[in-house]
Coordinates of C-alpha atoms and ligand atoms in Angstrom, one line a residue:
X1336 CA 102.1 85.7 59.0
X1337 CA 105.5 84.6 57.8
X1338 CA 106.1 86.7 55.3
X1339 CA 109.1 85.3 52.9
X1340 CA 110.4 86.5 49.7
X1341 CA 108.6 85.9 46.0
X1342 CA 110.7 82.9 45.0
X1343 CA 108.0 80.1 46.5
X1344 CA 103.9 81.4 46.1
X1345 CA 102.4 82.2 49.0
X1346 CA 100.1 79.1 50.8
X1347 CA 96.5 78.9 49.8
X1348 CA 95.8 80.0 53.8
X1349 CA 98.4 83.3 54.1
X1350 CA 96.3 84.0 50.4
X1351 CA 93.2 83.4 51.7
X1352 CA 94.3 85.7 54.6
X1353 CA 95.5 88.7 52.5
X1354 CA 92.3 88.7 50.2
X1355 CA 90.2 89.2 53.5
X1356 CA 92.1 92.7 54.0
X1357 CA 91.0 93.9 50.3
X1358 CA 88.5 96.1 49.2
X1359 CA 85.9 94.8 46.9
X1360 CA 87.9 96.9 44.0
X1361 CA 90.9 95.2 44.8
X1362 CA 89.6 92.1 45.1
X1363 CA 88.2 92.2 41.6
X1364 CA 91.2 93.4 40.2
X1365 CA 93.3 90.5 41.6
X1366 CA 90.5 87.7 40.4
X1367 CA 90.7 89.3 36.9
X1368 CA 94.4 89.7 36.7
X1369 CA 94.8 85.8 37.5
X1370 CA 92.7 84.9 35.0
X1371 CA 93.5 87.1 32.3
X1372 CA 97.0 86.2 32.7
X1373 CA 96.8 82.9 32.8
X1374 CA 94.8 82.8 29.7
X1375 CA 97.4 85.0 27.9
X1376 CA 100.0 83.0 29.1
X1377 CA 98.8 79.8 27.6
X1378 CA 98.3 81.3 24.4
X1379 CA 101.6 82.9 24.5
X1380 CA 103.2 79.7 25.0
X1381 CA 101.2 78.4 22.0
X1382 CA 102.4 81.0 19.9
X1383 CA 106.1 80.5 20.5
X1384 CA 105.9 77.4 20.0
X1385 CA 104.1 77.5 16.5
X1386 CA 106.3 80.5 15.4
X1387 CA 103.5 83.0 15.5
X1388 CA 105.2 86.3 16.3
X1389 CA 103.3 88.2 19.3
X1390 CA 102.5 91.6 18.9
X1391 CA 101.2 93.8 21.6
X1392 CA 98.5 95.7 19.5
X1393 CA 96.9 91.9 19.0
X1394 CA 94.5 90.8 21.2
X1395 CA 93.5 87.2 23.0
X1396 CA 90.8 86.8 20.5
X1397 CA 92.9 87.6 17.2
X1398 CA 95.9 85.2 19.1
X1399 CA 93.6 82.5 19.6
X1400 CA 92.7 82.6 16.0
X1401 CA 96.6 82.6 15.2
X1402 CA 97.4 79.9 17.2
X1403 CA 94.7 77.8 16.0
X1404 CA 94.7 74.9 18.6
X1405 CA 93.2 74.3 22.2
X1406 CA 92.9 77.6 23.9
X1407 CA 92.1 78.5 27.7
X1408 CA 88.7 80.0 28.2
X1409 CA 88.8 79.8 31.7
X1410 CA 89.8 78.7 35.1
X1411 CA 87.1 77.9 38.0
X1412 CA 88.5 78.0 41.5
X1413 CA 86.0 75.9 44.2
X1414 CA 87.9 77.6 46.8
X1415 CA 89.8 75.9 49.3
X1416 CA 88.3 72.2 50.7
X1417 CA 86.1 72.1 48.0
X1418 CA 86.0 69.9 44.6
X1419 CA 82.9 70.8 43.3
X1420 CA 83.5 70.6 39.6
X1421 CA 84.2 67.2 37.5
X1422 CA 86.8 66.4 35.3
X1423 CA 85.7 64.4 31.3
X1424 CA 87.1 61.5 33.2
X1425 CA 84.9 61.6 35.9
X1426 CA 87.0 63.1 39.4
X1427 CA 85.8 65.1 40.9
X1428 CA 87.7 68.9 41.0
X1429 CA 88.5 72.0 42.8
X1430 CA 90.0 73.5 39.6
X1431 CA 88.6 72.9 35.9
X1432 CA 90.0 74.2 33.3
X1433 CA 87.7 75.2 30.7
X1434 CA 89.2 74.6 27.1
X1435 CA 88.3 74.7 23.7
X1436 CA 88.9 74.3 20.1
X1437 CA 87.5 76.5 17.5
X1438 CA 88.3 74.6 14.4
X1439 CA 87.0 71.4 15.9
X1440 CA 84.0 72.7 17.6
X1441 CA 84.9 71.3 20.9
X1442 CA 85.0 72.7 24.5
X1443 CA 86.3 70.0 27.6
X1444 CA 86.2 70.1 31.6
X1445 CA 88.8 69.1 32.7
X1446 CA 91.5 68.6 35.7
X1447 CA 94.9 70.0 35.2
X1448 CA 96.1 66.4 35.4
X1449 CA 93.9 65.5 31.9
X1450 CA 95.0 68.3 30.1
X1451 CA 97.4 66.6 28.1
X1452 CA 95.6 63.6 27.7
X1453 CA 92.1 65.0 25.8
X1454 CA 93.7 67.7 24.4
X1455 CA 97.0 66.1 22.7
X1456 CA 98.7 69.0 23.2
X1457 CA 103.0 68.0 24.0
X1458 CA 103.9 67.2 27.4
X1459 CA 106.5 70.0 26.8
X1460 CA 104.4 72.3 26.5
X1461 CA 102.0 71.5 29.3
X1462 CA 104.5 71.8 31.5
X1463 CA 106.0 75.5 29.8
X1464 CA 102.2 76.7 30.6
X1465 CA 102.5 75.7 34.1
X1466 CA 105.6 77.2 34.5
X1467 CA 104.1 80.4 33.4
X1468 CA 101.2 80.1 35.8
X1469 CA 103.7 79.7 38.6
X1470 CA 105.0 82.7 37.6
X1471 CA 101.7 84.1 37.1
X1472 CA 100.7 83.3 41.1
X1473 CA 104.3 84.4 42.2
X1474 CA 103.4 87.8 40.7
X1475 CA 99.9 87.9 42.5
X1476 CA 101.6 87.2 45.5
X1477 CA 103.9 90.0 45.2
X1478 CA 101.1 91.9 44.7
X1479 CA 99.5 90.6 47.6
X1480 CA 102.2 90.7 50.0
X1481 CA 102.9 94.8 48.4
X1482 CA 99.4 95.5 49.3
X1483 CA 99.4 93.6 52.6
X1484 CA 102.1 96.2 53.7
X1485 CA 100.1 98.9 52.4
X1486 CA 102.8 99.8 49.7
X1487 CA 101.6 102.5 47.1
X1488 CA 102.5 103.8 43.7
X1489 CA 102.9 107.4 43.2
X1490 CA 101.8 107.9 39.5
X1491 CA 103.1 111.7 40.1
X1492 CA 106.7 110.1 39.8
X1493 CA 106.9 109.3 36.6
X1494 CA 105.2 112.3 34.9
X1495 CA 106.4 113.1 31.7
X1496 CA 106.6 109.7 30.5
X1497 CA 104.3 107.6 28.8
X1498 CA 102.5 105.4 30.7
X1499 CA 101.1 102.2 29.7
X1500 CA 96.7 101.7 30.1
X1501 CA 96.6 98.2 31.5
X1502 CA 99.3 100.7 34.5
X1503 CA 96.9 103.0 35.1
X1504 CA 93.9 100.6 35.7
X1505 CA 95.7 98.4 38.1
X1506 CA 96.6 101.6 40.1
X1507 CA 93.1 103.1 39.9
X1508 CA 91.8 99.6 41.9
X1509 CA 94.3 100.9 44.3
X1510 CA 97.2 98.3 43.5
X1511 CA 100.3 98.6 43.4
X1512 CA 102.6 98.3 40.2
X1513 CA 104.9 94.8 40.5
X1514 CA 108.9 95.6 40.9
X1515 CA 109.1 94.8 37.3
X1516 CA 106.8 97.3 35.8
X1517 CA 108.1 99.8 38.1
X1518 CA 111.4 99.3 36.8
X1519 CA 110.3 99.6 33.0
X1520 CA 109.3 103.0 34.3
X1521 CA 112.2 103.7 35.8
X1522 CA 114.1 102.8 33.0
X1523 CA 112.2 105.1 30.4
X1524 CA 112.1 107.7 33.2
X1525 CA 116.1 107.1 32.9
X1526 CA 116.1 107.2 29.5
X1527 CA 114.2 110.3 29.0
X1528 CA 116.7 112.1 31.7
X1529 CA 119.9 111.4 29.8
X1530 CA 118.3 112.2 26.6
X1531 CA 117.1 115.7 28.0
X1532 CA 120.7 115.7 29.6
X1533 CA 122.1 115.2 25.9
X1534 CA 120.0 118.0 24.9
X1535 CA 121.2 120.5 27.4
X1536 CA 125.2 119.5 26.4
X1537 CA 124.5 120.1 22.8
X1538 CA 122.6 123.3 23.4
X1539 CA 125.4 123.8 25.6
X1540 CA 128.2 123.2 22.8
X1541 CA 126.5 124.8 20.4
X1542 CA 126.4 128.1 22.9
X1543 CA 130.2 127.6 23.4
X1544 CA 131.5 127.1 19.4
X1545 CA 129.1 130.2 18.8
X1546 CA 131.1 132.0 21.2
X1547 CA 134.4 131.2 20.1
X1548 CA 133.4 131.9 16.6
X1549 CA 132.7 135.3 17.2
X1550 CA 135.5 136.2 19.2
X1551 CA 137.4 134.7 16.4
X1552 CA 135.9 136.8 14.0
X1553 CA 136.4 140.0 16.0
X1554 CA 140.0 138.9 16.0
X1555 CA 140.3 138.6 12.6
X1556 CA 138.5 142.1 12.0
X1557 CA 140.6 143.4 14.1
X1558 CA 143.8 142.3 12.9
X1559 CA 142.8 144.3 9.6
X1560 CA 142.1 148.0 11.1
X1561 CA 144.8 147.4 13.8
X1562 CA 147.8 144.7 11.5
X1563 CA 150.2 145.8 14.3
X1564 CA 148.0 144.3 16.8
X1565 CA 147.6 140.8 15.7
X1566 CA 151.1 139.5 15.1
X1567 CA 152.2 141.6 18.6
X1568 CA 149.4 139.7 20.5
X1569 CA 150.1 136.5 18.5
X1570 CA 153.0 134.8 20.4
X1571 CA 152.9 131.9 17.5
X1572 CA 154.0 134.6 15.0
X1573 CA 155.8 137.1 17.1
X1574 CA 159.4 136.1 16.2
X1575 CA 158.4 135.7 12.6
X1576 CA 156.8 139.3 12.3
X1577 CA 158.9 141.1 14.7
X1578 CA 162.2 142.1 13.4
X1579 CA 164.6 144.5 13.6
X1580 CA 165.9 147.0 11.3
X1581 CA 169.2 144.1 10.7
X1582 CA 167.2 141.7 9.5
X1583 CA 165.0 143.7 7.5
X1584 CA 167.9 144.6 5.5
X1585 CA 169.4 141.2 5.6
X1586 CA 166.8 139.6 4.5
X1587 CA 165.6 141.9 1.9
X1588 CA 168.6 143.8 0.9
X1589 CA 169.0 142.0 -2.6
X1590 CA 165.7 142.6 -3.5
X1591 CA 165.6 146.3 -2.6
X1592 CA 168.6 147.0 -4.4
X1593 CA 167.0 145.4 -7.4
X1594 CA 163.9 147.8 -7.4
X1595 CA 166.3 150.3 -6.3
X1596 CA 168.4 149.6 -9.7
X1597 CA 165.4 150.1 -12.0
X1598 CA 163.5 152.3 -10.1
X1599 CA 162.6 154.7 -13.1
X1600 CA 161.0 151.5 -14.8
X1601 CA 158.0 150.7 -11.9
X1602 CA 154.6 151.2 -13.2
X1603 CA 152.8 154.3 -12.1
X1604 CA 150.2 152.1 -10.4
X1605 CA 153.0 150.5 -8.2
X1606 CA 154.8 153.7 -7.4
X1607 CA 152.9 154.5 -4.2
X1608 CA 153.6 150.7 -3.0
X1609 CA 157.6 151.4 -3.4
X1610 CA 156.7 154.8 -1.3
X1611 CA 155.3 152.4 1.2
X1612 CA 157.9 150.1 1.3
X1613 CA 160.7 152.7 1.8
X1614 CA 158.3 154.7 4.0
X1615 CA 158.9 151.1 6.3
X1616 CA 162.8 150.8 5.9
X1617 CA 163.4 154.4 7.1
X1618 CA 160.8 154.0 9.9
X1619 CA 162.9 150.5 10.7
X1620 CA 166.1 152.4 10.4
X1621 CA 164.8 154.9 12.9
X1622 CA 163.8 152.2 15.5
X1623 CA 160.3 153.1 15.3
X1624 CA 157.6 150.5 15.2
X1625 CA 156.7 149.2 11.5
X1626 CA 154.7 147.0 10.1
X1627 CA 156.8 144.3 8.5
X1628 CA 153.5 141.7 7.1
X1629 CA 152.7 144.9 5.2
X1630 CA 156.3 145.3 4.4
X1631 CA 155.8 142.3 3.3
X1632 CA 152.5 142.5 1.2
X1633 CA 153.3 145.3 -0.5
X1634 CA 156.7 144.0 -1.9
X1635 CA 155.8 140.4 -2.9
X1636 CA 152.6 140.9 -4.5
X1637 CA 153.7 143.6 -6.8
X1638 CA 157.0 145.2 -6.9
X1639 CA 159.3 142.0 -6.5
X1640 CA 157.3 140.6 -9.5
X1641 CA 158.0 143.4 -11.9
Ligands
ZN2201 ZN1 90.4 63.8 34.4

């Protein structure tokens, strides 16, 4: 058998030929999922053309009451070199379609050619339904040819996602899923993976901030036991905090002599803070370490005020 690509249906014969290598269960399935889908798609087509908004929770019954016009009930097949059926008009058929209309009480036999004719319904969209049934037979044929080389669908792939019923019965009668439902799985199979992936890098940022808050914090307590620590680790506010005895003096000098000249006038409360703040200018004098931010602190917050 020549077997092409999906873009023309397979012959009635290399069909005929397929269906031979099927299991009963398969065979079933196939039938049924011709039909079925040829019946949706008619009332599908219906629907969009009336303006009646699909939704997948309705079934064909409640869509047939939507649409409200002609509606397939089904197609009969006399197999191949037979017409056994007859059309209103008389011919003799291998395919009737079986049609009806609710609100009109009326059911007709017809050939695809009378379709239009007993049952008024637009040229246009006659031919938008039989463009969906030759999408329809170019999915079974995909189907057919995937089964024909014996291709399988591993449900165990796409655990973890939801999969949907009408799935799951086609692969319990042992066929296949098309290209295009696999991909929908793939895609929410995708979908779930970068969303679990977006997970793990927020857990993963959050982890890092946390981190970096707390060594901040530990910073921060530890600038106030050790005040000589932080601004010599701190290269931003080295220069700025570490000075010399010089520019102690030359930047303060006014200011000391000022407390220096009323002296007898501080507070008793702000005595020990001038103690400090000599305590500093001596140990600057001598070249020994000193903490200048609590030179600093001590002096503007009180003493300079006064
Ligand atoms: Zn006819």
């Amino acid at each position: 058998m020549n077997l092409r690509n999906f873009h023309t249906p397979l012959t009635e014969a290399e069909v005929d030929e397929i269906y031979q290598l099927f299991t009963p269960k398969q065979r079933q399935y196939m039938d049924a999922f011709t039909k079925r889908s040829k019946k949706s798609k008619w009332l599908e087509v219906l629907a969009l053309k009336k303006g009646i908004i699909v939704t997948e929770d309705m079934d064909t019954e409640q869509l047939a009451e939507a649409v409200d016009d002609w509606v397939l009930v089904e197609i009969l097949d006399g197999g191949r070199g037979n017409r056994p059926f007859r059309c209103e008009c008389g011919m003799s058929l291998r395919y009737q379609y079986i049609v009806t209309h609710k609100k009109q009480n009326k059911t007709y036999k017809l050939g695809e050619t009378c379709l239009e004719n007993y049952t008024h319904l637009t040229s246009e969209i006659i031919r938008d339904i039989r463009k969906g049934f030759h999408r329809i037979h170019l999915e079974r044929d995909e189907l057919l040819l995937k089964i024909y080389r014996g291709e399988k669908t591993d449900i165990k792939e796409f655990a973890g996602i939801e999969i949907p019923p009408s799935y799951l019965v086609q692969i319990e009668h042992d066929i296949p899923l098309l290209d295009k439902q696999l991909k929908k799985l793939h895609d929410q199979l995708h979908a779930k993976r970068m969303e679990e992936l977006q997970k793990q890098h927020q857990a993963e940022r959050e982890r890092l901030k946390e981190i970096f808050y707390q060594s901040r914090q530990h910073r921060v307590s530890k600038s106030y036991t050790a005040p000589y620590y932080s601004y010599h680790s701190s290269p931003k506010t080295h220069s700025h905090l570490c000075i010399s005895y010089e520019e102690l003096i030359e930047r303060h000098l006014n200011e000391l002599k000022q407390i220096r000249a009323k002296e007898e006038l501080i507070p008793a409360g702000l005595r020990k803070d001038w103690d400090i703040i000599q305590d500093i200018v001596r140990a600057a004098k001598r070249r020994e370490k000193f903490d200048y931010s609590r030179f600093k602190r001590t002096g503007n917050t009180k003493l300079y005020k006064n």
